[in-house]
Amino acid sequence: MPRYYFHIYSHDDEYSDRTGEPLDDDAQAVAMAHCIVSEITEDPEHREIE
């Protein structure tokens, strides 16, 4: 099972995903990325992210 890493870059900050997520395929990785973005944009501090 491949491991996908979701690094986040925002303006002056960089957050490295050092553990990754074991997922079956690229489609699951894209779905996970969408979930991560949804969670981040729920935070009022990060609402400018699209």
PDB file of C-alpha atoms in Angstrom:
ATOM      1  CA  MET A   1       0.000   0.000   0.000  1.00  0.00           C
ATOM      2  CA  PRO A   2       1.549   3.356  -0.988  1.00  0.00           C
ATOM      3  CA  ARG A   3       2.092   6.067   1.603  1.00  0.00           C
ATOM      4  CA  TYR A   4       1.032   9.619   0.722  1.00  0.00           C
ATOM      5  CA  TYR A   5       2.468  12.725   2.349  1.00  0.00           C
ATOM      6  CA  PHE A   6       0.434  15.894   2.683  1.00  0.00           C
ATOM      7  CA  HIS A   7       2.768  18.847   3.091  1.00  0.00           C
ATOM      8  CA  ILE A   8       1.110  22.221   3.598  1.00  0.00           C
ATOM      9  CA  TYR A   9       2.521  25.514   2.383  1.00  0.00           C
ATOM     10  CA  SER A  10       0.907  28.789   3.419  1.00  0.00           C
ATOM     11  CA  HIS A  11       2.396  32.208   2.766  1.00  0.00           C
ATOM     12  CA  ASP A  12       5.448  32.187   5.051  1.00  0.00           C
ATOM     13  CA  ASP A  13       4.825  28.816   6.721  1.00  0.00           C
ATOM     14  CA  GLU A  14       5.576  25.252   5.730  1.00  0.00           C
ATOM     15  CA  TYR A  15       4.255  22.190   7.523  1.00  0.00           C
ATOM     16  CA  SER A  16       5.898  18.912   6.571  1.00  0.00           C
ATOM     17  CA  ASP A  17       3.950  15.695   6.903  1.00  0.00           C
ATOM     18  CA  ARG A  18       6.600  13.377   8.295  1.00  0.00           C
ATOM     19  CA  THR A  19       4.369  10.337   8.801  1.00  0.00           C
ATOM     20  CA  GLY A  20       2.107  10.251   5.750  1.00  0.00           C
ATOM     21  CA  GLU A  21      -1.002   8.159   5.268  1.00  0.00           C
ATOM     22  CA  PRO A  22      -1.142   4.661   3.805  1.00  0.00           C
ATOM     23  CA  LEU A  23      -3.865   4.790   1.137  1.00  0.00           C
ATOM     24  CA  ASP A  24      -4.913   2.411  -1.612  1.00  0.00           C
ATOM     25  CA  ASP A  25      -4.531   4.766  -4.564  1.00  0.00           C
ATOM     26  CA  ASP A  26      -4.352   8.306  -5.949  1.00  0.00           C
ATOM     27  CA  ALA A  27      -8.140   8.726  -5.783  1.00  0.00           C
ATOM     28  CA  GLN A  28      -8.081   8.149  -2.018  1.00  0.00           C
ATOM     29  CA  ALA A  29      -5.153  10.568  -1.694  1.00  0.00           C
ATOM     30  CA  VAL A  30      -7.101  13.269  -3.540  1.00  0.00           C
ATOM     31  CA  ALA A  31     -10.121  12.662  -1.288  1.00  0.00           C
ATOM     32  CA  MET A  32      -7.877  12.917   1.787  1.00  0.00           C
ATOM     33  CA  ALA A  33      -6.375  16.162   0.488  1.00  0.00           C
ATOM     34  CA  HIS A  34      -9.884  17.600   0.068  1.00  0.00           C
ATOM     35  CA  CYS A  35     -10.721  16.622   3.665  1.00  0.00           C
ATOM     36  CA  ILE A  36      -7.548  18.266   4.963  1.00  0.00           C
ATOM     37  CA  VAL A  37      -8.278  21.493   3.079  1.00  0.00           C
ATOM     38  CA  SER A  38     -11.875  21.489   4.352  1.00  0.00           C
ATOM     39  CA  GLU A  39     -10.682  21.144   7.940  1.00  0.00           C
ATOM     40  CA  ILE A  40      -8.107  23.907   7.549  1.00  0.00           C
ATOM     41  CA  THR A  41     -10.561  26.353   5.979  1.00  0.00           C
ATOM     42  CA  GLU A  42     -13.057  25.806   8.816  1.00  0.00           C
ATOM     43  CA  ASP A  43     -10.615  27.690  11.056  1.00  0.00           C
ATOM     44  CA  PRO A  44     -11.420  31.443  10.811  1.00  0.00           C
ATOM     45  CA  GLU A  45      -7.690  32.218  10.787  1.00  0.00           C
ATOM     46  CA  HIS A  46      -7.287  30.342   7.498  1.00  0.00           C
ATOM     47  CA  ARG A  47     -10.460  31.298   5.600  1.00  0.00           C
ATOM     48  CA  GLU A  48      -8.471  33.124   2.897  1.00  0.00           C
ATOM     49  CA  ILE A  49      -7.160  29.774   1.643  1.00  0.00           C
ATOM     50  CA  GLU A  50      -9.002  28.464  -1.429  1.00  0.00           C
TER      51      GLU A  50
END
